[in-house]
């Protein structure tokens, strides 16, 4: 009498899962950018032009370099603008830029500077912010920005608010204004977007970084 072999029978092991293939970018994905702004260029204008041409919102995370002749609106003096003459080193840089037709209040920069004598001053940038030497800005861009008015009314809690973009999203043609939920449903209904990706991973995609140089010169 033959003895029955131990273990699983041949061919009963779990089949390998198909690989995850991303065929194109998600509409809600963030992209990282390293922006180098050349000497004598306006940092505010350079980033604003980038957001308008790419039709993407830009979130400024940090910046390094030297700026000159800065106009600041300080919170201690409402409405007062302080003009700083000379060269100052950037200690902190933060802000956001949205392309039209987003409201102008959604765009702006807050900066903290160090002077030659060790003094530190900061506030909201007013007007031009001229670079004195190369300035490197770390930022992230996005294509969907939902404009919310707070506090929410009882009727608004069950209804999506409109998306403020150049169209249905910051990267779509004008005239396609729609809700954020409809855009997500349209993206999920496209079978060519993702293959073999579980739904709970769609919001955790990491894309490669993308450099941008305001002067148009090639990367390092």
Short mmCIF file of C-alpha atoms in Angstrom, two decimals:
data_model
loop_
_atom_site.label_atom_id
_atom_site.label_comp_id
_atom_site.label_asym_id
_atom_site.label_seq_id
_atom_site.Cartn_x
_atom_site.Cartn_y
_atom_site.Cartn_z
CA UNK A 1 0.00 0.00 0.00
CA UNK A 2 1.54 3.31 -1.14
CA UNK A 3 1.99 6.09 1.35
CA UNK A 4 0.26 9.40 0.67
CA UNK A 5 2.79 12.25 0.32
CA UNK A 6 2.64 15.12 2.77
CA UNK A 7 2.01 18.75 1.91
CA UNK A 8 -0.06 20.38 -0.78
CA UNK A 9 -0.59 18.58 -4.04
CA UNK A 10 1.28 19.95 -7.03
CA UNK A 11 -0.39 22.87 -8.78
CA UNK A 12 -2.42 23.97 -5.73
CA UNK A 13 -0.26 26.94 -4.72
CA UNK A 14 -1.56 30.48 -4.95
CA UNK A 15 -1.10 32.03 -8.35
CA UNK A 16 1.14 35.12 -8.55
CA UNK A 17 -0.72 38.42 -8.55
CA UNK A 18 -0.51 40.55 -11.70
CA UNK A 19 1.85 43.54 -11.49
CA UNK A 20 0.52 47.07 -10.96
CA UNK A 21 0.85 49.09 -14.15
CA UNK A 22 0.23 52.87 -14.23
CA UNK A 23 -0.62 53.94 -17.75
CA UNK A 24 -1.02 57.68 -17.02
CA UNK A 25 -0.99 60.12 -14.12
CA UNK A 26 -3.84 60.28 -11.67
CA UNK A 27 -5.82 63.53 -11.67
CA UNK A 28 -5.30 63.84 -7.90
CA UNK A 29 -1.58 63.02 -7.84
CA UNK A 30 1.01 65.46 -6.48
CA UNK A 31 4.21 66.18 -8.41
CA UNK A 32 7.40 67.43 -6.81
CA UNK A 33 9.39 70.21 -8.50
CA UNK A 34 12.80 71.74 -7.96
CA UNK A 35 12.59 75.27 -9.37
CA UNK A 36 15.77 77.27 -9.95
CA UNK A 37 15.11 80.97 -10.52
CA UNK A 38 17.95 82.93 -12.08
CA UNK A 39 19.57 86.13 -10.88
CA UNK A 40 17.47 89.23 -11.55
CA UNK A 41 14.18 87.33 -12.09
CA UNK A 42 10.97 87.96 -10.18
CA UNK A 43 10.21 84.88 -8.05
CA UNK A 44 6.51 85.72 -7.78
CA UNK A 45 6.11 86.20 -11.53
CA UNK A 46 8.14 83.09 -12.42
CA UNK A 47 6.05 80.75 -10.24
CA UNK A 48 2.79 82.41 -11.33
CA UNK A 49 3.70 81.90 -15.01
CA UNK A 50 4.57 78.26 -14.32
CA UNK A 51 1.15 77.66 -12.70
CA UNK A 52 -0.68 79.40 -15.55
CA UNK A 53 1.17 77.66 -18.39
CA UNK A 54 0.99 74.19 -16.83
CA UNK A 55 -2.59 74.81 -15.59
CA UNK A 56 -1.66 73.34 -12.22
CA UNK A 57 -1.79 74.68 -8.71
CA UNK A 58 1.59 75.10 -7.00
CA UNK A 59 2.26 74.75 -3.26
CA UNK A 60 5.59 76.28 -2.13
CA UNK A 61 7.25 74.29 0.66
CA UNK A 62 10.68 75.91 1.06
CA UNK A 63 13.26 78.08 -0.65
CA UNK A 64 16.93 79.00 -0.39
CA UNK A 65 18.92 81.89 -1.82
CA UNK A 66 19.30 85.65 -1.68
CA UNK A 67 16.68 88.29 -2.54
CA UNK A 68 16.93 92.07 -2.74
CA UNK A 69 14.67 95.07 -2.10
CA UNK A 70 11.66 93.26 -0.60
CA UNK A 71 8.23 94.77 0.11
CA UNK A 72 6.43 93.07 3.01
CA UNK A 73 3.03 93.41 4.63
CA UNK A 74 3.53 92.60 8.30
CA UNK A 75 0.70 91.35 10.54
CA UNK A 76 1.70 93.70 13.38
CA UNK A 77 0.74 96.72 11.24
CA UNK A 78 -2.43 95.95 9.26
CA UNK A 79 -2.34 97.59 5.85
CA UNK A 80 1.22 98.92 6.31
CA UNK A 81 3.91 97.90 3.81
CA UNK A 82 7.56 97.78 4.88
CA UNK A 83 10.29 98.17 2.23
CA UNK A 84 13.59 96.42 2.93
CA UNK A 85 16.59 97.72 0.97
CA UNK A 86 19.61 95.54 0.42
CA UNK A 87 20.28 91.81 0.15
CA UNK A 88 18.61 89.30 2.47
CA UNK A 89 18.93 85.53 2.84
CA UNK A 90 15.77 83.41 2.66
CA UNK A 91 15.12 81.54 5.90
CA UNK A 92 11.61 80.31 5.13
CA UNK A 93 9.36 80.48 2.07
CA UNK A 94 5.79 79.23 1.85
CA UNK A 95 2.69 79.95 -0.21
CA UNK A 96 0.49 78.81 -3.06
CA UNK A 97 -0.34 79.79 -6.63
CA UNK A 98 -3.48 78.85 -8.55
CA UNK A 99 -4.09 79.56 -12.24
CA UNK A 100 -7.16 81.55 -13.38
CA UNK A 101 -10.09 81.58 -12.77
CA UNK A 102 -9.15 80.90 -9.14
CA UNK A 103 -9.62 83.89 -6.79
CA UNK A 104 -6.52 86.12 -6.39
CA UNK A 105 -6.58 85.60 -2.61
CA UNK A 106 -5.60 81.95 -3.18
CA UNK A 107 -2.15 82.99 -4.46
CA UNK A 108 0.66 84.57 -2.46
CA UNK A 109 3.95 84.09 -0.62
CA UNK A 110 5.02 84.40 2.99
CA UNK A 111 8.74 84.86 3.56
CA UNK A 112 11.17 85.16 6.48
CA UNK A 113 14.52 86.82 5.84
CA UNK A 114 17.84 87.28 7.64
CA UNK A 115 19.76 90.55 7.27
CA UNK A 116 23.48 91.19 7.35
CA UNK A 117 23.41 92.20 11.04
CA UNK A 118 21.54 89.04 12.13
CA UNK A 119 18.08 90.59 12.26
CA UNK A 120 15.12 88.43 11.18
CA UNK A 121 12.04 89.92 9.51
CA UNK A 122 9.08 88.36 7.74
CA UNK A 123 5.63 88.91 6.30
CA UNK A 124 3.54 88.58 3.17
CA UNK A 125 5.29 89.51 -0.07
CA UNK A 126 3.82 92.53 -1.85
CA UNK A 127 4.75 93.11 -5.49
CA UNK A 128 7.94 91.74 -7.00
CA UNK A 129 10.41 89.48 -5.18
CA UNK A 130 13.70 89.83 -7.06
CA UNK A 131 16.35 87.11 -6.85
CA UNK A 132 19.93 88.20 -6.20
CA UNK A 133 21.73 85.12 -7.40
CA UNK A 134 20.19 81.69 -8.05
CA UNK A 135 17.18 80.90 -5.83
CA UNK A 136 16.06 77.27 -5.45
CA UNK A 137 12.43 76.61 -4.53
CA UNK A 138 11.00 73.23 -3.50
CA UNK A 139 7.33 72.87 -4.44
CA UNK A 140 4.53 70.44 -5.23
CA UNK A 141 1.89 70.86 -7.92
CA UNK A 142 -1.66 69.50 -8.14
CA UNK A 143 -4.46 69.53 -10.70
CA UNK A 144 -7.63 69.48 -8.56
CA UNK A 145 -8.50 72.17 -6.03
CA UNK A 146 -11.96 72.24 -4.44
CA UNK A 147 -13.03 75.70 -3.25
CA UNK A 148 -14.86 75.42 0.07
CA UNK A 149 -16.82 78.17 1.83
CA UNK A 150 -16.82 77.68 5.60
CA UNK A 151 -18.67 77.22 7.84
CA UNK A 152 -20.83 74.74 5.94
CA UNK A 153 -24.57 75.20 5.97
CA UNK A 154 -26.81 72.26 6.77
CA UNK A 155 -27.90 71.96 3.14
CA UNK A 156 -24.30 72.10 1.87
CA UNK A 157 -23.08 69.21 3.99
CA UNK A 158 -24.81 66.69 1.73
CA UNK A 159 -23.90 68.35 -1.58
CA UNK A 160 -20.45 68.67 -3.19
CA UNK A 161 -19.13 72.18 -3.74
CA UNK A 162 -17.94 73.35 -7.16
CA UNK A 163 -14.32 72.97 -8.15
CA UNK A 164 -12.46 76.24 -8.83
CA UNK A 165 -10.17 75.53 -11.76
CA UNK A 166 -9.52 76.54 -15.35
CA UNK A 167 -12.20 74.03 -16.30
CA UNK A 168 -13.39 70.88 -14.57
CA UNK A 169 -9.87 70.59 -13.15
CA UNK A 170 -6.69 72.64 -13.24
CA UNK A 171 -5.46 70.58 -16.17
CA UNK A 172 -8.64 70.31 -18.26
CA UNK A 173 -9.96 72.58 -21.04
CA UNK A 174 -12.13 75.54 -20.03
CA UNK A 175 -15.87 75.14 -19.85
CA UNK A 176 -16.00 71.75 -18.11
CA UNK A 177 -16.76 72.85 -14.57
CA UNK A 178 -17.91 69.91 -12.48
CA UNK A 179 -17.86 68.46 -9.00
CA UNK A 180 -14.92 66.65 -7.55
CA UNK A 181 -16.91 63.49 -7.01
CA UNK A 182 -17.89 63.31 -10.69
CA UNK A 183 -14.26 63.67 -11.74
CA UNK A 184 -13.20 60.83 -9.46
CA UNK A 185 -15.97 58.60 -10.79
CA UNK A 186 -14.95 59.39 -14.36
CA UNK A 187 -11.32 58.61 -13.54
CA UNK A 188 -12.20 55.31 -11.86
CA UNK A 189 -14.41 54.31 -14.80
CA UNK A 190 -11.50 54.56 -17.25
CA UNK A 191 -10.11 51.01 -17.63
CA UNK A 192 -6.88 52.27 -19.19
CA UNK A 193 -5.82 54.23 -16.10
CA UNK A 194 -4.74 51.40 -13.77
CA UNK A 195 -4.34 47.67 -14.24
CA UNK A 196 -4.35 45.36 -11.22
CA UNK A 197 -4.36 48.18 -8.64
CA UNK A 198 -6.60 47.82 -5.55
CA UNK A 199 -8.98 50.77 -5.00
CA UNK A 200 -7.45 51.60 -1.60
CA UNK A 201 -4.09 52.38 -3.25
CA UNK A 202 -5.38 54.92 -5.76
CA UNK A 203 -4.83 57.82 -3.36
CA UNK A 204 -1.28 56.82 -2.33
CA UNK A 205 0.55 56.93 -5.67
CA UNK A 206 4.08 58.36 -5.62
CA UNK A 207 5.26 59.81 -8.90
CA UNK A 208 8.84 60.70 -9.85
CA UNK A 209 10.06 64.24 -9.28
CA UNK A 210 10.06 66.75 -12.11
CA UNK A 211 12.54 69.67 -12.20
CA UNK A 212 11.67 73.07 -13.62
CA UNK A 213 14.07 75.87 -14.40
CA UNK A 214 12.64 79.38 -14.85
CA UNK A 215 15.46 80.30 -17.24
CA UNK A 216 14.84 77.34 -19.54
CA UNK A 217 18.37 75.95 -19.16
CA UNK A 218 18.87 72.14 -18.95
CA UNK A 219 19.09 70.38 -15.55
CA UNK A 220 22.36 69.65 -13.79
#
